[in-house]
PDB file of C-alpha atoms in Angstrom:
ATOM      1  CA  MET Y 224       4.389 -13.470 -16.397  1.00  0.00           C
ATOM      2  CA  VAL Y 225       3.822 -14.509 -12.228  1.00  0.00           C
ATOM      3  CA  ALA Y 226       2.283 -18.069 -11.990  1.00  0.00           C
ATOM      4  CA  VAL Y 227      -1.420 -17.542 -10.724  1.00  0.00           C
ATOM      5  CA  SER Y 228      -0.242 -19.736  -7.594  1.00  0.00           C
ATOM      6  CA  ASN Y 229       2.306 -16.989  -6.797  1.00  0.00           C
ATOM      7  CA  TYR Y 230      -1.114 -14.364  -6.554  1.00  0.00           C
ATOM      8  CA  VAL Y 231      -1.020 -13.457  -2.734  1.00  0.00           C
ATOM      9  CA  VAL Y 232      -4.490 -11.252  -3.651  1.00  0.00           C
ATOM     10  CA  ARG Y 233      -6.843 -11.297  -6.266  1.00  0.00           C
ATOM     11  CA  PHE Y 234      -9.976 -10.272  -7.370  1.00  0.00           C
ATOM     12  CA  VAL Y 235     -12.608 -11.694  -9.931  1.00  0.00           C
ATOM     13  CA  ASN Y 236     -15.466  -9.616 -11.449  1.00  0.00           C
ATOM     14  CA  ALA Y 237     -15.601  -8.419  -8.025  1.00  0.00           C
ATOM     15  CA  ARG Y 238     -18.008  -5.441  -6.947  1.00  0.00           C
ATOM     16  CA  ILE Y 239     -16.809  -3.480  -4.238  1.00  0.00           C
ATOM     17  CA  GLY Y 240     -17.936  -0.137  -2.080  1.00  0.00           C
ATOM     18  CA  TYR Y 241     -19.926   0.683   1.234  1.00  0.00           C
ATOM     19  CA  ASP Y 242     -23.978   0.975   0.946  1.00  0.00           C
ATOM     20  CA  GLU Y 243     -23.721   0.392  -3.057  1.00  0.00           C
ATOM     21  CA  PRO Y 244     -20.658  -0.617  -5.205  1.00  0.00           C
ATOM     22  CA  VAL Y 245     -18.318   1.923  -6.299  1.00  0.00           C
ATOM     23  CA  ILE Y 246     -16.061  -0.385  -8.045  1.00  0.00           C
ATOM     24  CA  LYS Y 247     -17.549  -2.381 -10.560  1.00  0.00           C
ATOM     25  CA  ASP Y 248     -16.702  -5.852 -11.890  1.00  0.00           C
ATOM     26  CA  ILE Y 249     -12.626  -5.976 -11.293  1.00  0.00           C
ATOM     27  CA  THR Y 250     -10.338  -8.273 -12.015  1.00  0.00           C
ATOM     28  CA  LEU Y 251      -6.667  -8.271 -10.818  1.00  0.00           C
ATOM     29  CA  SER Y 252      -4.109 -10.262  -9.318  1.00  0.00           C
ATOM     30  CA  ILE Y 253      -0.918  -9.077  -6.790  1.00  0.00           C
ATOM     31  CA  PRO Y 254       2.103 -11.527  -7.030  1.00  0.00           C
ATOM     32  CA  ARG Y 255       4.308 -12.530  -4.162  1.00  0.00           C
ATOM     33  CA  PRO Y 256       6.322 -11.332  -2.579  1.00  0.00           C
ATOM     34  CA  SER Y 257       6.652  -8.020  -4.172  1.00  0.00           C
ATOM     35  CA  LEU Y 258       5.968  -4.456  -3.668  1.00  0.00           C
ATOM     36  CA  THR Y 259       3.039  -3.650  -5.723  1.00  0.00           C
ATOM     37  CA  THR Y 260       1.677  -0.183  -6.258  1.00  0.00           C
ATOM     38  CA  ILE Y 261      -1.782   0.434  -7.119  1.00  0.00           C
ATOM     39  CA  LEU Y 262      -1.709   4.013  -9.169  1.00  0.00           C
ATOM     40  CA  GLY Y 263      -4.996   6.298  -9.865  1.00  0.00           C
ATOM     41  CA  PRO Y 264      -6.333   9.903  -9.329  1.00  0.00           C
ATOM     42  CA  ASN Y 265      -8.479  10.939  -6.562  1.00  0.00           C
ATOM     43  CA  GLY Y 266     -11.691   8.624  -6.227  1.00  0.00           C
ATOM     44  CA  SER Y 267     -10.401   5.834  -8.238  1.00  0.00           C
ATOM     45  CA  GLY Y 268     -11.203   3.131  -5.760  1.00  0.00           C
ATOM     46  CA  LYS Y 269      -7.736   3.114  -4.586  1.00  0.00           C
ATOM     47  CA  THR Y 270      -8.301   2.944  -0.951  1.00  0.00           C
ATOM     48  CA  THR Y 271     -11.705   0.704  -1.551  1.00  0.00           C
ATOM     49  CA  LEU Y 272      -9.181  -2.194  -2.767  1.00  0.00           C
ATOM     50  CA  LEU Y 273      -7.426  -2.234   0.305  1.00  0.00           C
ATOM     51  CA  ARG Y 274     -10.297  -1.625   2.849  1.00  0.00           C
ATOM     52  CA  ALA Y 275     -11.811  -4.689   0.913  1.00  0.00           C
ATOM     53  CA  ILE Y 276      -9.106  -7.036   1.964  1.00  0.00           C
ATOM     54  CA  ILE Y 277      -9.633  -6.181   5.692  1.00  0.00           C
ATOM     55  CA  LYS Y 278     -13.266  -6.300   5.513  1.00  0.00           C
ATOM     56  CA  TYR Y 279     -14.155  -2.843   6.015  1.00  0.00           C
ATOM     57  CA  ALA Y 280     -15.539  -2.428   2.330  1.00  0.00           C
ATOM     58  CA  LYS Y 281     -18.016  -5.100   1.464  1.00  0.00           C
ATOM     59  CA  VAL Y 282     -17.926  -7.070  -1.795  1.00  0.00           C
ATOM     60  CA  PHE Y 283     -21.167  -7.189  -3.359  1.00  0.00           C
ATOM     61  CA  GLY Y 284     -20.372  -9.707  -5.937  1.00  0.00           C
ATOM     62  CA  GLY Y 285     -17.833 -11.656  -7.808  1.00  0.00           C
ATOM     63  CA  TYR Y 286     -14.731 -13.070  -5.812  1.00  0.00           C
ATOM     64  CA  ALA Y 287     -11.698 -11.752  -3.608  1.00  0.00           C
ATOM     65  CA  TYR Y 288      -9.287 -13.919  -2.202  1.00  0.00           C
ATOM     66  CA  ILE Y 289      -6.003 -13.736  -0.137  1.00  0.00           C
ATOM     67  CA  ASP Y 290      -3.989 -16.835  -0.265  1.00  0.00           C
ATOM     68  CA  GLY Y 291      -6.345 -18.510  -2.342  1.00  0.00           C
ATOM     69  CA  ARG Y 292      -9.109 -17.922   0.472  1.00  0.00           C
ATOM     70  CA  GLU Y 293     -11.934 -15.969  -0.071  1.00  0.00           C
ATOM     71  CA  ILE Y 294     -11.907 -13.037   2.079  1.00  0.00           C
ATOM     72  CA  SER Y 295     -15.724 -13.748   3.032  1.00  0.00           C
ATOM     73  CA  GLU Y 296     -14.575 -16.986   4.476  1.00  0.00           C
ATOM     74  CA  LEU Y 297     -12.191 -15.201   6.785  1.00  0.00           C
ATOM     75  CA  SER Y 298     -13.252 -13.878  10.525  1.00  0.00           C
ATOM     76  CA  ILE Y 299     -12.033 -10.533  11.591  1.00  0.00           C
ATOM     77  CA  GLY Y 300     -10.521 -12.290  14.024  1.00  0.00           C
ATOM     78  CA  ASP Y 301      -8.300 -14.416  12.165  1.00  0.00           C
ATOM     79  CA  LEU Y 302      -7.295 -11.218   9.581  1.00  0.00           C
ATOM     80  CA  PRO Y 303      -4.176 -10.577  11.272  1.00  0.00           C
ATOM     81  CA  LYS Y 304      -2.465 -13.592  10.532  1.00  0.00           C
ATOM     82  CA  TYR Y 305      -3.016 -12.693   6.930  1.00  0.00           C
ATOM     83  CA  VAL Y 306      -2.659  -8.734   6.551  1.00  0.00           C
ATOM     84  CA  SER Y 307      -1.620  -5.728   8.482  1.00  0.00           C
ATOM     85  CA  TYR Y 308      -3.262  -2.096   7.359  1.00  0.00           C
ATOM     86  CA  SER Y 309      -1.554   0.993   7.809  1.00  0.00           C
ATOM     87  CA  PRO Y 310      -4.174   4.237   6.965  1.00  0.00           C
ATOM     88  CA  ALA Y 311      -3.165   7.271   4.834  1.00  0.00           C
ATOM     89  CA  GLU Y 312      -4.273   9.309   7.828  1.00  0.00           C
ATOM     90  CA  ILE Y 313      -2.133  10.856  10.366  1.00  0.00           C
ATOM     91  CA  TYR Y 314      -3.949  11.672  13.730  1.00  0.00           C
ATOM     92  CA  SER Y 315      -1.470  13.985  15.124  1.00  0.00           C
ATOM     93  CA  GLN Y 316      -3.923  14.310  18.050  1.00  0.00           C
ATOM     94  CA  MET Y 317      -2.717  10.879  19.614  1.00  0.00           C
ATOM     95  CA  ALA Y 318      -1.054  11.205  22.956  1.00  0.00           C
ATOM     96  CA  LEU Y 319       0.594   7.761  22.859  1.00  0.00           C
ATOM     97  CA  THR Y 320       4.284   7.218  22.489  1.00  0.00           C
ATOM     98  CA  VAL Y 321       5.853   5.568  19.548  1.00  0.00           C
ATOM     99  CA  LEU Y 322       6.311   2.711  21.968  1.00  0.00           C
ATOM    100  CA  ASP Y 323       2.323   2.610  22.571  1.00  0.00           C
ATOM    101  CA  VAL Y 324       1.365   3.133  18.830  1.00  0.00           C
ATOM    102  CA  VAL Y 325       3.453   0.008  17.648  1.00  0.00           C
ATOM    103  CA  MET Y 326       2.480  -2.187  20.479  1.00  0.00           C
ATOM    104  CA  SER Y 327      -1.279  -1.434  19.687  1.00  0.00           C
ATOM    105  CA  SER Y 328      -0.849  -3.795  16.688  1.00  0.00           C
ATOM    106  CA  ARG Y 329      -2.316  -7.318  16.722  1.00  0.00           C
ATOM    107  CA  ASN Y 330      -0.567 -10.368  15.270  1.00  0.00           C
ATOM    108  CA  SER Y 331      -1.661 -13.985  15.415  1.00  0.00           C
ATOM    109  CA  GLY Y 332      -0.715 -14.296  18.792  1.00  0.00           C
ATOM    110  CA  GLY Y 333      -2.090 -11.318  19.930  1.00  0.00           C
ATOM    111  CA  TRP Y 334      -1.007  -8.096  20.549  1.00  0.00           C
ATOM    112  CA  VAL Y 335       2.621  -7.088  19.757  1.00  0.00           C
ATOM    113  CA  SER Y 336       5.022  -7.370  22.616  1.00  0.00           C
ATOM    114  CA  ARG Y 337       6.941  -4.714  23.822  1.00  0.00           C
ATOM    115  CA  ASP Y 338      10.459  -6.358  22.419  1.00  0.00           C
ATOM    116  CA  GLU Y 339       8.557  -7.180  18.951  1.00  0.00           C
ATOM    117  CA  ALA Y 340       7.543  -3.437  19.149  1.00  0.00           C
ATOM    118  CA  ILE Y 341      11.357  -2.112  19.536  1.00  0.00           C
ATOM    119  CA  ALA Y 342      12.690  -4.961  17.173  1.00  0.00           C
ATOM    120  CA  THR Y 343      10.661  -3.644  14.432  1.00  0.00           C
ATOM    121  CA  LEU Y 344      11.332   0.404  15.030  1.00  0.00           C
ATOM    122  CA  ARG Y 345      15.308  -0.716  15.039  1.00  0.00           C
ATOM    123  CA  TYR Y 346      15.006  -2.276  12.148  1.00  0.00           C
ATOM    124  CA  LEU Y 347      13.654   0.664  10.370  1.00  0.00           C
ATOM    125  CA  GLY Y 348      16.300   2.922  12.070  1.00  0.00           C
ATOM    126  CA  VAL Y 349      14.213   4.529  14.340  1.00  0.00           C
ATOM    127  CA  GLY Y 350      14.557   2.747  17.219  1.00  0.00           C
ATOM    128  CA  ASN Y 351      15.946   6.351  18.888  1.00  0.00           C
ATOM    129  CA  ILE Y 352      12.067   7.879  19.098  1.00  0.00           C
ATOM    130  CA  VAL Y 353      10.902   4.865  20.759  1.00  0.00           C
ATOM    131  CA  GLY Y 354       9.911   6.811  23.846  1.00  0.00           C
ATOM    132  CA  LYS Y 355       8.689   9.794  21.993  1.00  0.00           C
ATOM    133  CA  ARG Y 356       5.319  11.084  21.882  1.00  0.00           C
ATOM    134  CA  PHE Y 357       3.979  10.186  18.378  1.00  0.00           C
ATOM    135  CA  ASP Y 358       1.792  14.118  18.294  1.00  0.00           C
ATOM    136  CA  GLU Y 359       5.430  15.339  18.443  1.00  0.00           C
ATOM    137  CA  LEU Y 360       7.135  13.556  15.518  1.00  0.00           C
ATOM    138  CA  SER Y 361       8.048  14.594  12.229  1.00  0.00           C
ATOM    139  CA  THR Y 362       5.594  13.465   9.639  1.00  0.00           C
ATOM    140  CA  GLY Y 363       8.597  11.144   8.432  1.00  0.00           C
ATOM    141  CA  GLN Y 364       8.843   9.932  11.709  1.00  0.00           C
ATOM    142  CA  LYS Y 365       5.070   9.582  11.931  1.00  0.00           C
ATOM    143  CA  ARG Y 366       4.909   7.909   8.931  1.00  0.00           C
ATOM    144  CA  LEU Y 367       7.566   5.558   9.866  1.00  0.00           C
ATOM    145  CA  THR Y 368       6.018   4.582  13.172  1.00  0.00           C
ATOM    146  CA  LEU Y 369       2.318   3.530  11.393  1.00  0.00           C
ATOM    147  CA  ILE Y 370       4.739   1.080   9.180  1.00  0.00           C
ATOM    148  CA  ALA Y 371       6.232  -0.212  12.054  1.00  0.00           C
ATOM    149  CA  ARG Y 372       2.998  -0.764  13.551  1.00  0.00           C
ATOM    150  CA  ALA Y 373       1.911  -2.678  10.815  1.00  0.00           C
ATOM    151  CA  LEU Y 374       4.855  -4.585   9.857  1.00  0.00           C
ATOM    152  CA  SER Y 375       5.159  -5.743  13.778  1.00  0.00           C
ATOM    153  CA  SER Y 376       2.382  -8.051  13.244  1.00  0.00           C
ATOM    154  CA  LYS Y 377       4.263 -10.001  11.229  1.00  0.00           C
ATOM    155  CA  ALA Y 378       1.377 -10.698   8.500  1.00  0.00           C
ATOM    156  CA  PRO Y 379       2.763 -11.578   4.574  1.00  0.00           C
ATOM    157  CA  LEU Y 380       0.633  -9.132   3.525  1.00  0.00           C
ATOM    158  CA  LEU Y 381       1.149  -5.468   4.073  1.00  0.00           C
ATOM    159  CA  LEU Y 382      -1.049  -2.985   3.285  1.00  0.00           C
ATOM    160  CA  LEU Y 383       0.089   0.986   3.120  1.00  0.00           C
ATOM    161  CA  ASP Y 384      -2.495   3.892   2.156  1.00  0.00           C
ATOM    162  CA  GLU Y 385      -0.421   6.652   0.644  1.00  0.00           C
ATOM    163  CA  PRO Y 386       2.998   5.553   2.178  1.00  0.00           C
ATOM    164  CA  THR Y 387       4.745   8.467   0.731  1.00  0.00           C
ATOM    165  CA  SER Y 388       2.368  11.078   0.992  1.00  0.00           C
ATOM    166  CA  ASN Y 389       3.397  14.548   2.560  1.00  0.00           C
ATOM    167  CA  LEU Y 390       6.859  13.367   2.753  1.00  0.00           C
ATOM    168  CA  ASP Y 391      10.168  15.613   1.771  1.00  0.00           C
ATOM    169  CA  LEU Y 392      12.079  14.275  -0.916  1.00  0.00           C
ATOM    170  CA  GLY Y 393      14.546  12.715   2.015  1.00  0.00           C
ATOM    171  CA  ASN Y 394      12.047  10.927   3.495  1.00  0.00           C
ATOM    172  CA  LYS Y 395      10.051   9.781   0.441  1.00  0.00           C
ATOM    173  CA  TYR Y 396      13.340   7.927  -0.749  1.00  0.00           C
ATOM    174  CA  ARG Y 397      14.008   6.744   3.082  1.00  0.00           C
ATOM    175  CA  VAL Y 398      10.070   4.951   2.885  1.00  0.00           C
ATOM    176  CA  ILE Y 399      10.718   3.530  -0.449  1.00  0.00           C
ATOM    177  CA  LEU Y 400      14.009   1.799   0.648  1.00  0.00           C
ATOM    178  CA  ILE Y 401      12.797   0.234   3.231  1.00  0.00           C
ATOM    179  CA  LEU Y 402       9.937  -0.878   1.386  1.00  0.00           C
ATOM    180  CA  ARG Y 403      12.123  -2.508  -0.843  1.00  0.00           C
ATOM    181  CA  ARG Y 404      14.385  -3.950   2.062  1.00  0.00           C
ATOM    182  CA  VAL Y 405      11.378  -5.699   3.846  1.00  0.00           C
ATOM    183  CA  VAL Y 406      10.342  -7.541   0.255  1.00  0.00           C
ATOM    184  CA  SER Y 407      13.508  -8.663  -0.132  1.00  0.00           C
ATOM    185  CA  ASP Y 408      14.146  -9.334   3.409  1.00  0.00           C
ATOM    186  CA  ARG Y 409      11.445 -11.361   5.057  1.00  0.00           C
ATOM    187  CA  GLY Y 410       9.686 -12.142   1.475  1.00  0.00           C
ATOM    188  CA  ILE Y 411       6.359  -9.923   2.331  1.00  0.00           C
ATOM    189  CA  THR Y 412       4.159  -8.637   0.017  1.00  0.00           C
ATOM    190  CA  VAL Y 413       3.159  -4.674   0.130  1.00  0.00           C
ATOM    191  CA  ILE Y 414       0.848  -3.052  -1.474  1.00  0.00           C
ATOM    192  CA  ALA Y 415       0.712   0.591  -1.585  1.00  0.00           C
ATOM    193  CA  THR Y 416      -1.667   3.445  -2.753  1.00  0.00           C
ATOM    194  CA  GLY Y 417      -0.823   6.573  -4.216  1.00  0.00           C
ATOM    195  CA  HIS Y 418       0.172   9.039  -6.526  1.00  0.00           C
ATOM    196  CA  ASP Y 419       3.719   8.214  -6.126  1.00  0.00           C
ATOM    197  CA  ILE Y 420       5.300   7.488  -9.807  1.00  0.00           C
ATOM    198  CA  ASP Y 421       8.672   7.500  -7.996  1.00  0.00           C
ATOM    199  CA  LEU Y 422       7.368   4.540  -5.680  1.00  0.00           C
ATOM    200  CA  ALA Y 423       5.471   2.852  -9.104  1.00  0.00           C
ATOM    201  CA  LEU Y 424       9.092   2.995 -10.485  1.00  0.00           C
ATOM    202  CA  ALA Y 425      10.638   1.188  -7.663  1.00  0.00           C
ATOM    203  CA  SER Y 426       7.831  -1.597  -7.431  1.00  0.00           C
ATOM    204  CA  ASP Y 427       7.726  -5.196  -9.064  1.00  0.00           C
ATOM    205  CA  TRP Y 428       4.352  -5.156  -9.912  1.00  0.00           C
ATOM    206  CA  VAL Y 429       1.876  -1.604 -10.722  1.00  0.00           C
ATOM    207  CA  VAL Y 430      -1.805  -1.360 -11.351  1.00  0.00           C
ATOM    208  CA  ALA Y 431      -3.065   1.495 -13.014  1.00  0.00           C
ATOM    209  CA  ILE Y 432      -7.220   2.010 -12.067  1.00  0.00           C
ATOM    210  CA  ARG Y 433      -9.532   4.796 -13.167  1.00  0.00           C
ATOM    211  CA  ASP Y 434     -13.327   5.251 -12.163  1.00  0.00           C
ATOM    212  CA  GLY Y 435     -13.156   1.598 -10.526  1.00  0.00           C
ATOM    213  CA  GLU Y 436     -11.747  -0.275 -13.057  1.00  0.00           C
ATOM    214  CA  VAL Y 437      -8.342  -1.595 -14.002  1.00  0.00           C
ATOM    215  CA  MET Y 438      -6.447   0.157 -16.690  1.00  0.00           C
ATOM    216  CA  ALA Y 439      -3.344  -1.615 -17.076  1.00  0.00           C
ATOM    217  CA  MET Y 440      -1.767  -4.022 -14.561  1.00  0.00           C
ATOM    218  CA  GLY Y 441       2.168  -5.184 -14.848  1.00  0.00           C
ATOM    219  CA  ALA Y 442       5.890  -4.342 -14.620  1.00  0.00           C
ATOM    220  CA  PRO Y 443       6.785  -0.521 -13.899  1.00  0.00           C
ATOM    221  CA  GLY Y 444       8.184  -0.593 -17.543  1.00  0.00           C
ATOM    222  CA  ASP Y 445       4.561  -1.319 -18.934  1.00  0.00           C
ATOM    223  CA  ILE Y 446       2.886   1.122 -16.986  1.00  0.00           C
ATOM    224  CA  ILE Y 447       4.898   4.001 -16.222  1.00  0.00           C
ATOM    225  CA  ASN Y 448       4.624   5.466 -20.368  1.00  0.00           C
ATOM    226  CA  SER Y 449       3.423   8.477 -21.853  1.00  0.00           C
ATOM    227  CA  LYS Y 450       0.040   6.504 -23.414  1.00  0.00           C
ATOM    228  CA  VAL Y 451      -1.208   4.803 -19.532  1.00  0.00           C
ATOM    229  CA  LEU Y 452      -0.459   7.957 -17.659  1.00  0.00           C
ATOM    230  CA  SER Y 453      -1.917  10.381 -19.656  1.00  0.00           C
ATOM    231  CA  GLU Y 454      -5.366   8.380 -20.015  1.00  0.00           C
ATOM    232  CA  LEU Y 455      -4.754   7.870 -16.017  1.00  0.00           C
ATOM    233  CA  TYR Y 456      -4.964  11.157 -15.532  1.00  0.00           C
ATOM    234  CA  GLY Y 457      -6.452  12.408 -17.927  1.00  0.00           C
ATOM    235  CA  ILE Y 458      -3.597  15.273 -19.035  1.00  0.00           C
ATOM    236  CA  ASP Y 459      -1.075  15.312 -21.737  1.00  0.00           C
ATOM    237  CA  VAL Y 460       2.242  13.252 -19.873  1.00  0.00           C
ATOM    238  CA  GLU Y 461       5.094  12.857 -21.673  1.00  0.00           C
ATOM    239  CA  VAL Y 462       7.728   9.898 -19.856  1.00  0.00           C
ATOM    240  CA  LEU Y 463      11.296  10.796 -21.141  1.00  0.00           C
ATOM    241  CA  GLU Y 464      14.215   8.486 -20.620  1.00  0.00           C
ATOM    242  CA  VAL Y 465      17.363  10.174 -19.429  1.00  0.00           C
ATOM    243  CA  ASN Y 466      20.371   7.794 -18.792  1.00  0.00           C
ATOM    244  CA  GLY Y 467      18.448   4.810 -18.411  1.00  0.00           C
ATOM    245  CA  TYR Y 468      16.034   6.680 -15.778  1.00  0.00           C
ATOM    246  CA  ARG Y 469      12.417   7.838 -16.608  1.00  0.00           C
ATOM    247  CA  LEU Y 470      11.218  11.389 -16.263  1.00  0.00           C
ATOM    248  CA  ILE Y 471       7.686  12.682 -16.043  1.00  0.00           C
ATOM    249  CA  HIS Y 472       7.005  16.062 -17.350  1.00  0.00           C
ATOM    250  CA  VAL Y 473       3.335  17.229 -18.076  1.00  0.00           C
ATOM    251  CA  ARG Y 474       2.918  19.081 -21.422  1.00  0.00           C
ATOM    252  CA  ASN Y 475       1.200  22.485 -20.912  1.00  0.00           C
ATOM    253  CA  ASP Y 476       1.784  23.789 -23.960  1.00  0.00           C
ATOM    254  CA  ARG Y 477      -1.660  22.537 -25.633  1.00  0.00           C
TER     255      ARG Y 477
END
């Protein structure tokens, strides 16, 4: 079990939403450094949790902390020191170069510099696309560009909403390997949302939420099992162990 002092994000009996709470009395903790995946069906509150950390969603009651500080006490201007966010949506109509997109990020000292942006793209293995237009990239390249934009802020906490969505098998695993490398090389905590069981299995910590409530939380081996996944998604899921790997099978015979 991770010590409380090593939790980078904590919610305690938090009620979170927009005009009104959609998440009620949620309590969870995210260890650092780690790759953490938040799993849950559509509408379960995954994105709302991330948005609460960047003060886009409102905490109506309870407590929410980054690095032991209440999120309510942090100004919008101070947030880049603590956290960077990459949304799930990819706006293909942006007539900007990849370099422009990455340099639109902010860090504690202001806007990300050209050198910092190029260095981050090279670190992610996509330095060759620096001058290309964002709207002409493949889906995988767009996703890596947005991850580079978030990573270039050098914040210790990186929030990624559905980072592997709409990616082919090769690009999905490239993203997963990159996220693992970011955690090990830089000591960053990455919190990713989505439905990707492979991403969850590659994580250090998994949170399963449904209807705005935490169903389960722990190491992947404790969460990726038939009982939790069946209850989480409301279908009959069987998790098979084959040569040390976990395979997901959805039963349709009953």
